[in-house]
Coordinates of C-alpha atoms and ligand atoms in Angstrom, one line a residue:
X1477 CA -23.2 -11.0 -18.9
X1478 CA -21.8 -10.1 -22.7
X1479 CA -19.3 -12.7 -23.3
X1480 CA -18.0 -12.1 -27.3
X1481 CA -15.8 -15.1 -28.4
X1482 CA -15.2 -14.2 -32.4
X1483 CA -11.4 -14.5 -32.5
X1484 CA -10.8 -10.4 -32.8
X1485 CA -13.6 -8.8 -31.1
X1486 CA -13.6 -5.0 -30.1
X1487 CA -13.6 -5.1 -26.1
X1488 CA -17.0 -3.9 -25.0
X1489 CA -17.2 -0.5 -24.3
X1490 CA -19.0 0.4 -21.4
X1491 CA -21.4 3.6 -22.1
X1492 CA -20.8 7.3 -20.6
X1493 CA -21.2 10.9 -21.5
X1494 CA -20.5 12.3 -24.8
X1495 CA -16.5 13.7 -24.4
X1496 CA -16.5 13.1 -20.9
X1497 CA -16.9 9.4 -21.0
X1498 CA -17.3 7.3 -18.0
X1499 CA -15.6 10.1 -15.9
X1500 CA -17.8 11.6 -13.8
X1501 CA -19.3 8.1 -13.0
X1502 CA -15.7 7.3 -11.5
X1503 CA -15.4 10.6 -9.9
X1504 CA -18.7 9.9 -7.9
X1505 CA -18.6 6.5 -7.2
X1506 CA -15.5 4.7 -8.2
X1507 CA -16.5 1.3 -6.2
X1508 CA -20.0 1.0 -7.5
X1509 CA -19.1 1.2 -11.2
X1510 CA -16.5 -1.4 -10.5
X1511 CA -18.8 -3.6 -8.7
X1512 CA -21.4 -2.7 -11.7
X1513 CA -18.5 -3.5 -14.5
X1514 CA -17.8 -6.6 -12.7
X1515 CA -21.7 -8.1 -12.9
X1516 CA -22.3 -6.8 -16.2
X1517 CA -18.6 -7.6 -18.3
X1518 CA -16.8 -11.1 -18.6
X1519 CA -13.1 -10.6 -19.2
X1520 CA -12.1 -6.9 -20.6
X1521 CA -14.2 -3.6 -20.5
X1522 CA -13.1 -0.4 -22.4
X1523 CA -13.5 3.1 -19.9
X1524 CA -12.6 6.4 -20.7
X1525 CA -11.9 7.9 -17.9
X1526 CA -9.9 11.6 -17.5
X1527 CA -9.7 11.6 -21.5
X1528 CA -7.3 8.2 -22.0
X1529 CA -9.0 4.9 -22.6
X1530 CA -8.2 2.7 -19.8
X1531 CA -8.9 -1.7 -20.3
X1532 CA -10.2 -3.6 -16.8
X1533 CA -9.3 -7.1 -17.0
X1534 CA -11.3 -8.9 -14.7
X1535 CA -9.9 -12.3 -14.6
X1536 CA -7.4 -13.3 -12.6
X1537 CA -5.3 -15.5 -15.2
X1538 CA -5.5 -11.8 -17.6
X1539 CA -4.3 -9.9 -14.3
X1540 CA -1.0 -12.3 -14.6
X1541 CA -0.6 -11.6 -17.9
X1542 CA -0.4 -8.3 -17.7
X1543 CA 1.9 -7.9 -14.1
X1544 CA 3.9 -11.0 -15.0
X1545 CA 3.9 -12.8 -18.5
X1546 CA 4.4 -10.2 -20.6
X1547 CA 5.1 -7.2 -17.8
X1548 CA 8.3 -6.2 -20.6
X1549 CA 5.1 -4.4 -22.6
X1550 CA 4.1 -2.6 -19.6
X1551 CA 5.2 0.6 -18.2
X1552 CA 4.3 3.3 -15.3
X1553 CA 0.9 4.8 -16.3
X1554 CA 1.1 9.0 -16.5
X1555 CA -0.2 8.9 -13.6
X1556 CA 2.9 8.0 -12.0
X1557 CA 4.7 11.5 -12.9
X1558 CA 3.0 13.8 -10.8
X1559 CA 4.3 11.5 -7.9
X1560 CA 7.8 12.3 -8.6
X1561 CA 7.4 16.0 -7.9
X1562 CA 7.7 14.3 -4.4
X1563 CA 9.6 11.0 -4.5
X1564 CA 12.0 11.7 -7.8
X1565 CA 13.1 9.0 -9.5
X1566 CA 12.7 6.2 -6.9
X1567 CA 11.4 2.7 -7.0
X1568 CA 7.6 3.6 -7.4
X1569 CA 7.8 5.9 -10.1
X1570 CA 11.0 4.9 -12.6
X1571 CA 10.7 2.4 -15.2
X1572 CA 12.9 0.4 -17.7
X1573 CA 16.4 -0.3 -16.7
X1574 CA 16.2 2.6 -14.0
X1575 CA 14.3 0.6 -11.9
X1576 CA 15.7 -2.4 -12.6
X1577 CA 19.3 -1.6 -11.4
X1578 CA 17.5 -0.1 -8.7
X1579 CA 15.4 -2.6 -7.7
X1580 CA 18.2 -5.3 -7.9
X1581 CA 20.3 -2.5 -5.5
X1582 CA 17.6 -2.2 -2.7
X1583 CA 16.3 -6.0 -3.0
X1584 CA 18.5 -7.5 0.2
X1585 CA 17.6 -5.0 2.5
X1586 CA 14.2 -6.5 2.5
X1587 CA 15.4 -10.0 2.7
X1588 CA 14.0 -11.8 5.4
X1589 CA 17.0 -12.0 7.7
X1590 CA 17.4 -8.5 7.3
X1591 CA 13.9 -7.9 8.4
X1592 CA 14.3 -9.5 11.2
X1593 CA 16.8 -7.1 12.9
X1594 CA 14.2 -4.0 12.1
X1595 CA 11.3 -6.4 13.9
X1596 CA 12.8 -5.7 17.3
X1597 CA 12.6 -1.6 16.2
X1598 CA 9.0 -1.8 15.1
X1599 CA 8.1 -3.9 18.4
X1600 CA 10.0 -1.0 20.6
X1601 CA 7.6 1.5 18.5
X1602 CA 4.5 -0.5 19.4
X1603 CA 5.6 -0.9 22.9
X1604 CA 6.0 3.1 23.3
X1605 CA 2.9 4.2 21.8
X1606 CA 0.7 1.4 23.4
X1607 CA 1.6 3.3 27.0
X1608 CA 0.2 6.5 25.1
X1609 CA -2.9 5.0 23.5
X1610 CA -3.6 3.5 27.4
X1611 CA -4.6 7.0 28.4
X1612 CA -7.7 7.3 26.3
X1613 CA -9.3 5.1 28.8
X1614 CA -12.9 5.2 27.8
X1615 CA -13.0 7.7 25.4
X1616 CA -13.5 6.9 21.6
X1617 CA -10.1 6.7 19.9
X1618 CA -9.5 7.8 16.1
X1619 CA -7.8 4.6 15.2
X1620 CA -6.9 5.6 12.2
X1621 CA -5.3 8.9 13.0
X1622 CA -3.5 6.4 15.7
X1623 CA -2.1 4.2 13.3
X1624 CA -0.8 6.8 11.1
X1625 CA 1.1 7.8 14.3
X1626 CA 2.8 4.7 14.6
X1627 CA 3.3 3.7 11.3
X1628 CA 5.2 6.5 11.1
X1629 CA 7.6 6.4 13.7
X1630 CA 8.6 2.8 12.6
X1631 CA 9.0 4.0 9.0
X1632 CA 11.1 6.8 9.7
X1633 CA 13.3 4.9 12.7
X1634 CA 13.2 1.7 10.2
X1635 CA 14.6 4.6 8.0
X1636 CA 17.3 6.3 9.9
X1637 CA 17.5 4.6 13.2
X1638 CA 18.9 6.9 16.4
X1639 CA 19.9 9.9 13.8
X1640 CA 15.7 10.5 14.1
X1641 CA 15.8 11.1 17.2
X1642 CA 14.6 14.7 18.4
X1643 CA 14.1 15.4 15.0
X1644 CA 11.3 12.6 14.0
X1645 CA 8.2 15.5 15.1
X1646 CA 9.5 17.9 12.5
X1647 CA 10.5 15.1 10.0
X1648 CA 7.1 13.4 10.1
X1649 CA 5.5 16.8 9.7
X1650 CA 7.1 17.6 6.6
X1651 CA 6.7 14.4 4.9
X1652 CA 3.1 14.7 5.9
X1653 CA 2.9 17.9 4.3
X1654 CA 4.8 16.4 0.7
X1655 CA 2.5 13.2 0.9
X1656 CA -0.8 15.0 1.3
X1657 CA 0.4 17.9 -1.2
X1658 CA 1.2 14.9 -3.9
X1659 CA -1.9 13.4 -3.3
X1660 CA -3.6 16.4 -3.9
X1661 CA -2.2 17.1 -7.1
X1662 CA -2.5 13.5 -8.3
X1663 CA -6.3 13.5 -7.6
X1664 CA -6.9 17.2 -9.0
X1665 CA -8.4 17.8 -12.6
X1666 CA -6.5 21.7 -12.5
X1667 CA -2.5 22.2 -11.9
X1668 CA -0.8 25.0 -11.9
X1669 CA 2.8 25.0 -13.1
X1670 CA 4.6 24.3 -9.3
X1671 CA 6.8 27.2 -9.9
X1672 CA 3.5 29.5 -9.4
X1673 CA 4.6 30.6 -5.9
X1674 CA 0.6 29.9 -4.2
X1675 CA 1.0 29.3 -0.6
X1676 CA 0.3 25.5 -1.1
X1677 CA 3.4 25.3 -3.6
X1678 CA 5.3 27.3 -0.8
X1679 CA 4.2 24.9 1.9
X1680 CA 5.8 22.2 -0.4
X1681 CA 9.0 23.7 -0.9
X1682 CA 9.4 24.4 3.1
X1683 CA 9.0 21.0 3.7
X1684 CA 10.8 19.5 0.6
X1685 CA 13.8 22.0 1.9
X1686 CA 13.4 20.0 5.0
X1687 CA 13.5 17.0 4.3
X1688 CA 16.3 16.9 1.9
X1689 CA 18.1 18.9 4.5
X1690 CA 17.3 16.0 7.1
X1691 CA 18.5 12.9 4.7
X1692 CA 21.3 14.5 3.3
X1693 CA 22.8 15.2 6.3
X1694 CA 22.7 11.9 7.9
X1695 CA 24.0 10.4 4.5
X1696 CA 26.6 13.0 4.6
X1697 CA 27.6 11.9 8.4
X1698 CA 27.3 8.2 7.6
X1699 CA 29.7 8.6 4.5
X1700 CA 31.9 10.5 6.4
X1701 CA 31.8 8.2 9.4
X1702 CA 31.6 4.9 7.2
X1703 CA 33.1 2.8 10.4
X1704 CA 30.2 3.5 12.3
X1705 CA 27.2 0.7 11.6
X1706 CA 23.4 0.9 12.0
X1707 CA 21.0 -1.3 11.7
X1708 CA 18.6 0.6 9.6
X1709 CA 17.5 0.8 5.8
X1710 CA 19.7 3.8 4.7
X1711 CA 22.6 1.9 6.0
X1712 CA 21.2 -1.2 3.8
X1713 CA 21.1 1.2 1.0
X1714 CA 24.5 3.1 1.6
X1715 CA 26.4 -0.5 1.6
X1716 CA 24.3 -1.9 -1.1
X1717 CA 26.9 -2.6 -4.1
X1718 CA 25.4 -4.2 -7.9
X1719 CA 26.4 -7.4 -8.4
X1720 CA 27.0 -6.6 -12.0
X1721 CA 28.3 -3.3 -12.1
X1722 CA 30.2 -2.4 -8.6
X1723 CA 28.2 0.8 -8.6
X1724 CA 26.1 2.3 -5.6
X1725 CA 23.5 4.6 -5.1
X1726 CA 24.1 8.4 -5.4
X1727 CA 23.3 10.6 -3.0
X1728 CA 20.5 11.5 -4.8
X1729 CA 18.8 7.7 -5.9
X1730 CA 19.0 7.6 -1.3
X1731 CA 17.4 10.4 -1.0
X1732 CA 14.8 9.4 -3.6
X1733 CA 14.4 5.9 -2.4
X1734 CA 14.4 6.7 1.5
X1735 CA 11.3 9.2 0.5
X1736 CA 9.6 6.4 -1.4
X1737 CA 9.7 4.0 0.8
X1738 CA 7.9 6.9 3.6
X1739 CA 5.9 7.4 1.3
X1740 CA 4.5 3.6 -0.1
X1741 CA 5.3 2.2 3.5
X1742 CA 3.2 4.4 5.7
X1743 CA -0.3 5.4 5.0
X1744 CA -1.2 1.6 3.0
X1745 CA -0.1 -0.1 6.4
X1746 CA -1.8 2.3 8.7
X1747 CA -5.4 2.2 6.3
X1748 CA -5.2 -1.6 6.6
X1749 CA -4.5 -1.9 10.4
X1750 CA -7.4 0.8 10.8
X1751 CA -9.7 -1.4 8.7
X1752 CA -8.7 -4.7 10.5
X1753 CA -9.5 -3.3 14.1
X1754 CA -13.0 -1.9 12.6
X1755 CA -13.4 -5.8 11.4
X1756 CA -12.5 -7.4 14.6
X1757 CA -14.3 -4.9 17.1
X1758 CA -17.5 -5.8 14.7
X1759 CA -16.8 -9.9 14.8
X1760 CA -15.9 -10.4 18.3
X1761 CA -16.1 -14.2 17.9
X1762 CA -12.8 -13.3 15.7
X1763 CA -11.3 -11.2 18.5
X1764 CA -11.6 -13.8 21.0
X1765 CA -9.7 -16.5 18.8
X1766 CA -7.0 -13.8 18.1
X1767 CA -6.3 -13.1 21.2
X1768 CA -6.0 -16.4 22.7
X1769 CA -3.5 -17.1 20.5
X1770 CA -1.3 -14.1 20.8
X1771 CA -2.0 -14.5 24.7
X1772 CA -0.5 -18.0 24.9
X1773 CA 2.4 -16.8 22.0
X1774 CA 3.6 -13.5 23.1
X1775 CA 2.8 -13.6 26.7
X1776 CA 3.0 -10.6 28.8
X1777 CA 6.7 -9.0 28.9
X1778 CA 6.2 -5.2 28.1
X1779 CA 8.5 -5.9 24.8
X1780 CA 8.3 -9.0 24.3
X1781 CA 11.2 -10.1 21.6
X1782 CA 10.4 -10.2 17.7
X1783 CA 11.3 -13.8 17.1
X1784 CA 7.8 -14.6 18.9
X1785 CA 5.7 -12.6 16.1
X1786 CA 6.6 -15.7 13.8
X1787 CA 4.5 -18.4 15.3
X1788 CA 1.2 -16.8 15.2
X1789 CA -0.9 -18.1 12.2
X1790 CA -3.9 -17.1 13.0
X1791 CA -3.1 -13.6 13.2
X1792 CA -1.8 -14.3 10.2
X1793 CA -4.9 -15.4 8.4
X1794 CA -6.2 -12.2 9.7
X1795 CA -4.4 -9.6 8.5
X1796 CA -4.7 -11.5 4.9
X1797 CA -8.3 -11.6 5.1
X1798 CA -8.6 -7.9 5.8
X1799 CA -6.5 -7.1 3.5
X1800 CA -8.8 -9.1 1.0
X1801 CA -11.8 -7.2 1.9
X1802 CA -9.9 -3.4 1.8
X1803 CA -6.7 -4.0 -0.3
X1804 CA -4.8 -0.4 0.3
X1805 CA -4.1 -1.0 -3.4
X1806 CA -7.1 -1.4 -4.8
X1807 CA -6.6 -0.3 -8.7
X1808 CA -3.3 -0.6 -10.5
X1809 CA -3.1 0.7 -13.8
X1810 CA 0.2 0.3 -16.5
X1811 CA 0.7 1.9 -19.7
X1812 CA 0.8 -0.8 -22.6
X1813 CA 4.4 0.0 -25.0
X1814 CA 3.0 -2.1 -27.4
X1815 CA -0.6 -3.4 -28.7
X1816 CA -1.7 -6.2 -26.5
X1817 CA -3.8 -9.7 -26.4
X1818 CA -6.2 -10.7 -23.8
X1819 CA -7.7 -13.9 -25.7
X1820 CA -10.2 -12.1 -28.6
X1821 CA -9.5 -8.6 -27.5
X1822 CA -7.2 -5.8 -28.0
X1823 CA -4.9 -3.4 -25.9
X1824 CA -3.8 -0.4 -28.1
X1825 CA -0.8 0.5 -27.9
X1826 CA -0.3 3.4 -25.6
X1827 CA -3.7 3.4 -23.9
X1828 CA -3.8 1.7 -20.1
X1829 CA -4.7 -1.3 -18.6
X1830 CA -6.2 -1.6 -15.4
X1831 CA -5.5 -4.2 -12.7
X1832 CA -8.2 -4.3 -9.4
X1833 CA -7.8 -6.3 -6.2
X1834 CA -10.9 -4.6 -5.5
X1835 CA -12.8 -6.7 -7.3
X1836 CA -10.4 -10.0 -8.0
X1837 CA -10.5 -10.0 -4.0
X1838 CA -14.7 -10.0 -4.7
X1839 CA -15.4 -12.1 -7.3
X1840 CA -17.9 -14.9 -6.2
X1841 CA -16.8 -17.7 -8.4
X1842 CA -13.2 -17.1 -5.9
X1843 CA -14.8 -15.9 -2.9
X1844 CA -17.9 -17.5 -2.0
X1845 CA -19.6 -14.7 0.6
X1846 CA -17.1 -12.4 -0.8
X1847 CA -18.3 -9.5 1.6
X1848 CA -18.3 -11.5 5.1
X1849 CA -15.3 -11.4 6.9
X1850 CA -13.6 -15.0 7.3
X1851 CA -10.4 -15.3 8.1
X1852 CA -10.6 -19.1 7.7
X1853 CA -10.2 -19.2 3.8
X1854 CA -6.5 -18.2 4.5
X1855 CA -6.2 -21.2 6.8
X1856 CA -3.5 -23.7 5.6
X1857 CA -3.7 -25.4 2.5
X1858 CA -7.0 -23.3 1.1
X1859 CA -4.7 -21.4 -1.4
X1860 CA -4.5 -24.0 -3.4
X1861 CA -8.0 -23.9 -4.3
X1862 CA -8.0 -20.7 -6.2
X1863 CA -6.1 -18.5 -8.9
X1864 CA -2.4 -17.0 -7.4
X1865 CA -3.9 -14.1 -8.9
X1866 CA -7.1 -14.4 -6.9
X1867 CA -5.1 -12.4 -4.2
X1868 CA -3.4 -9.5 -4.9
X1869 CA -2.9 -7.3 -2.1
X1870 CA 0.5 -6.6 -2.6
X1871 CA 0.8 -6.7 -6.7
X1872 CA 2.5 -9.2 -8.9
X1873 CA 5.5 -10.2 -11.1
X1874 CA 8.6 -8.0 -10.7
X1875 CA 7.2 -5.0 -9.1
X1876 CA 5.4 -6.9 -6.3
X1877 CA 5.6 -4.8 -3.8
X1878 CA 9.3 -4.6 -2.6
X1879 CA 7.8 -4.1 1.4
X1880 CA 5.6 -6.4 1.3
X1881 CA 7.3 -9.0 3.9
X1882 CA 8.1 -5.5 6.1
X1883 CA 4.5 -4.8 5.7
X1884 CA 2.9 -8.5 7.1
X1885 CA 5.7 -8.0 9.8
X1886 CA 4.4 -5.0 11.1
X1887 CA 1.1 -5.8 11.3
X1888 CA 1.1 -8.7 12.8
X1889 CA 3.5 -6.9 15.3
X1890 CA 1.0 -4.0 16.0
X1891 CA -2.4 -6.3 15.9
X1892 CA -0.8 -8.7 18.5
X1893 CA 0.1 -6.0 20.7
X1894 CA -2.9 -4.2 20.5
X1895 CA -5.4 -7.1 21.2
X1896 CA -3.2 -8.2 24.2
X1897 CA -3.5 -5.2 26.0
X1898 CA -6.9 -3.7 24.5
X1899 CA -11.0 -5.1 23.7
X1900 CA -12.2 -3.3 20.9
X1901 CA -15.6 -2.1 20.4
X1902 CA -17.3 0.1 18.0
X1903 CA -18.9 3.2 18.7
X1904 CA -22.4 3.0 18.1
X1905 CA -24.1 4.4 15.4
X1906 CA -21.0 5.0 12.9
X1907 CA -21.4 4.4 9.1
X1908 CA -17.8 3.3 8.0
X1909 CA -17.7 3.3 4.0
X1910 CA -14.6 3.1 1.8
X1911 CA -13.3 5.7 0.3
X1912 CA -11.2 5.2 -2.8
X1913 CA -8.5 7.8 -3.2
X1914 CA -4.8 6.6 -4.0
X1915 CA -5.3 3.9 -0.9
X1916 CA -8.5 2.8 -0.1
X1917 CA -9.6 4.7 2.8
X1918 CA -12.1 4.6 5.2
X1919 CA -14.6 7.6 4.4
X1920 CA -14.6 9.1 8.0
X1921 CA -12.1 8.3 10.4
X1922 CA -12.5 4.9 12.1
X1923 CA -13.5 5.5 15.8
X1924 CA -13.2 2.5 18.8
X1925 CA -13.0 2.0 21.9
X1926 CA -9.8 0.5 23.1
X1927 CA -10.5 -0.9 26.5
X1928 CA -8.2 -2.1 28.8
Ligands
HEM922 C1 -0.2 -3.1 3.8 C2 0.8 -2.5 3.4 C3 1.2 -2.4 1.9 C4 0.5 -2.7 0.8 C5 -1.0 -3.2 0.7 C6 1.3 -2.4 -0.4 C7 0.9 -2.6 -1.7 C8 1.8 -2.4 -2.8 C9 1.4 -2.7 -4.1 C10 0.1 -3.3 -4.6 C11 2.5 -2.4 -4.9 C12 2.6 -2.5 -6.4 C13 2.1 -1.3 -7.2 C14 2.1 -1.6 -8.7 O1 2.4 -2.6 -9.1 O2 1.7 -0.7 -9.4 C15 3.5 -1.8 -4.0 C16 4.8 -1.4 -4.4 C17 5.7 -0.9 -3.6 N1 5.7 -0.9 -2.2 FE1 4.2 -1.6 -1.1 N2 2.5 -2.0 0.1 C18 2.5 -2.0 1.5 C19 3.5 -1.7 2.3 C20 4.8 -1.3 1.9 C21 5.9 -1.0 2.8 C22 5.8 -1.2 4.3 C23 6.9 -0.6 2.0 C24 8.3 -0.2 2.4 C25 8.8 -0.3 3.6 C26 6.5 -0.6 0.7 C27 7.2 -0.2 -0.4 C28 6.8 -0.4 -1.7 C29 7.7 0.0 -2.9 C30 9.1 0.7 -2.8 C31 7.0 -0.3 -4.0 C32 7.4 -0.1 -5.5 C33 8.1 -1.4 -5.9 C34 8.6 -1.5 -7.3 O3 7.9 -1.0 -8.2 O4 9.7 -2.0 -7.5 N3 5.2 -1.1 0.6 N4 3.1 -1.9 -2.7

């Protein structure tokens, strides 16, 4: 391990190609190079990767620095525009006082008591699609196709409550279409300028037409109609009024933020639900505790009510632990403003750092065992044995992720009702790798059998 401890040492560099640097190597194996970096660096290594020179910190007290202490120096990396041919200028992708007015604006509709009234919507959700995922009786089912299903139809009723309904097919289509073109486009090395009319780019603008469309038209009824209440997020956002200023959102910031928060809310919840069924139908010593408790909670009622989703720890310590082992976010990365200290080494300013729950969620000297599944080192009282920045599934410091209480919500919701009604059991002879793209996903879809 090369640990350098002159007061101003260069950060190692780690060695690639000539021009191309440690590209390609990223390209082919993202995970492996991290796991390689990891063994081989102490604290910071310097990558270039897609012609910028990106800094990994691996520690978790420099991971803090960099989301919380001094998060003022760090902005959205680049990568970050080509999301906002998709979501504009919404709470993933703005920066600087933008966000922060934003942020501040949609902060109480996730506040817990909030929450709680959209619980009863995402248990309805699970209920329905439950009944439809009996049916595959003995057959393999694609869980993770499954939980994109769901995931969806609670974003978008969490969304827009009854003013989905009958439309929610078409809707889900289209945003579908604008999250896999953007994802595209993100991971790409060519782009061609989107006014180029290929049939992808046309594909885009169908559904982008669509969508806007959709959410402008319900805004437009609601502001019309402003008597009329729902218990959903756009009605959150409609009413939501800045403490400092009086102002609200435009029409424009809802339709920006409603698409952002499809967009961060969906996929990351349905990868890690996939991955946490893969993980129980593989330890079923850890099914069987799961489900006793959720039997003796939640009982049998077809929908049972949300308050009971509350008291179940060990589901819980569950979903934590799988989201240790595949964090949906696995790399975060932020422009530095200004040069930088971590300890002896520099941050340029203008090149990126890089933040990994990959590998803080992996590091030995945290995680004993790191790759063995063990939902015990989230029981009670164990955090305090390691770094707050050990864990990191949902970021840190101001842009923690603004879902993230919706998010732990939902899956316990959807876990509990799943191993009440189903056993899981892999299919034999499946390989199931991670796949790094902008969540971590599982290579090949995740096939189980859900028994009854
Ligand atoms: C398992 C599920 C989820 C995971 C692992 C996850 C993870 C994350 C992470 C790591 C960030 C910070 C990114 C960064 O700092 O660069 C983030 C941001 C965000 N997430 Fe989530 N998320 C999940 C679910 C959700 C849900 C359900 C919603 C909304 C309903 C949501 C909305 C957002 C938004 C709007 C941001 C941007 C916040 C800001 O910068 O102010 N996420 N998420």
């Amino acid at each position: 391990m090369e640990t350098i401890s002159s007061p101003t040492s260069s950060v190692p560099i780690h060695p690639g190609m000539p021009l191309l640097g440690n590209t390609l190597a990223f390209l082919r194996d993202p995970l492996a190079i991290l796991r390689t970096l990891q063994q081989r660096y102490d604290r910071v290594v310097h990558l270039r990767i897609g012609g910028r020179h990106q800094y990994l910190v691996l520690r978790p007290d420099d991971s803090k620095h960099i989301m919380q202490e001094n998060h003022r120096n760090y902005g959205r990396s680049p990568a970050f525009n080509v999301l906002k041919i998709f979501l504009g200028n919404g709470l993933l992708t703005s920066d600087g006082d933008f966000w922060r007015r934003q942020r501040r604006l949609a902060q109480p509709a996730f506040h817990r008591q909030k929450l709680a009234v959209l619980a009863q919507t995402m248990v309805q959700e699970t209920a329905d699609w439950v009944d439809e995922v009996k049916q595959h009786n003995q057959q393999p089912v694609n869980v993770s196709q499954a939980f994109m299903d769901v995931t969806m139809r609670i974003v978008c009723k969490t969304l827009f409550g009854s003013d989905v309904v009958g439309k929610l097919d078409g809707l889900s289509s289209a945003l579908d279409t604008l999250q896999y073109y953007a994802n595209q486009r993100m991971l790409s090395p060519i782009r061609f300028p989107m006014k180029w009319p290929t049939p992808a780019h046309q594909r885009f603008r169908r559904a982008s037409a669509l969508v806007d469309s959709f959410i402008y038209g319900v805004i437009n009824q609601r502001r019309q109609n402003s008597t009329s209440q729902h218990d959903d997020l756009l009605d959150m956002f409609l009413n939501a009024e800045d403490e400092e200023t009086g102002e609200r959102m435009s029409d424009q910031q809802l339709r920006d933020e409603c698409v952002t928060l499809f967009a961060a809310g969906h996929e990351t919840t349905a990868v890690s639900m996939a991955w946490t069924l893969h993980l129980l139908a593989n330890h079923p010593d850890v099914l069987t505790r799961l489900r006793a408790e959720v039997t003796s909670v939640v009982g049998d009622a077809p929908t049972p009510s949300a308050d009971v989703f509350r008291a179940l720890p060990y589901t819980m310590q569950v979903v934590q632990e799988s989201l240790r082992l595949y964090p949906p976010a696995w790399i975060m990365s932020r422009l530095a403003h200004q040069e930088d200290h971590i300890g002896p080494y520099t941050i340029p300013a203008g090149d990126t750092a890089l933040v990994c729950p990959y590998l803080l969620h992996r590091d030995p000297t945290t995680w004993p065992d790191p790759e063995r599944f063990d939902p015990d080192r989230f029981a009670p009282g164990r955090e305090k044995d390691r770094h707050p920045y050990a864990y990191l599934p949902f970021g840190g410091g101001p842009r923690l992720c603004i879902g993230n209480q919706f998010a732990l919500m939902e899956m316990q919701i959807l876990l509990a009702m799943v191993v009440r009604e189903f056993d899981c059991r892999p299919v034999p002879n499946q390989r199931i790798t991670p796949q790094p793209l902008i969540t971590l996903r599982p290579k090949r879809p995740i096939m189980l059998y859900l028994i009854k």
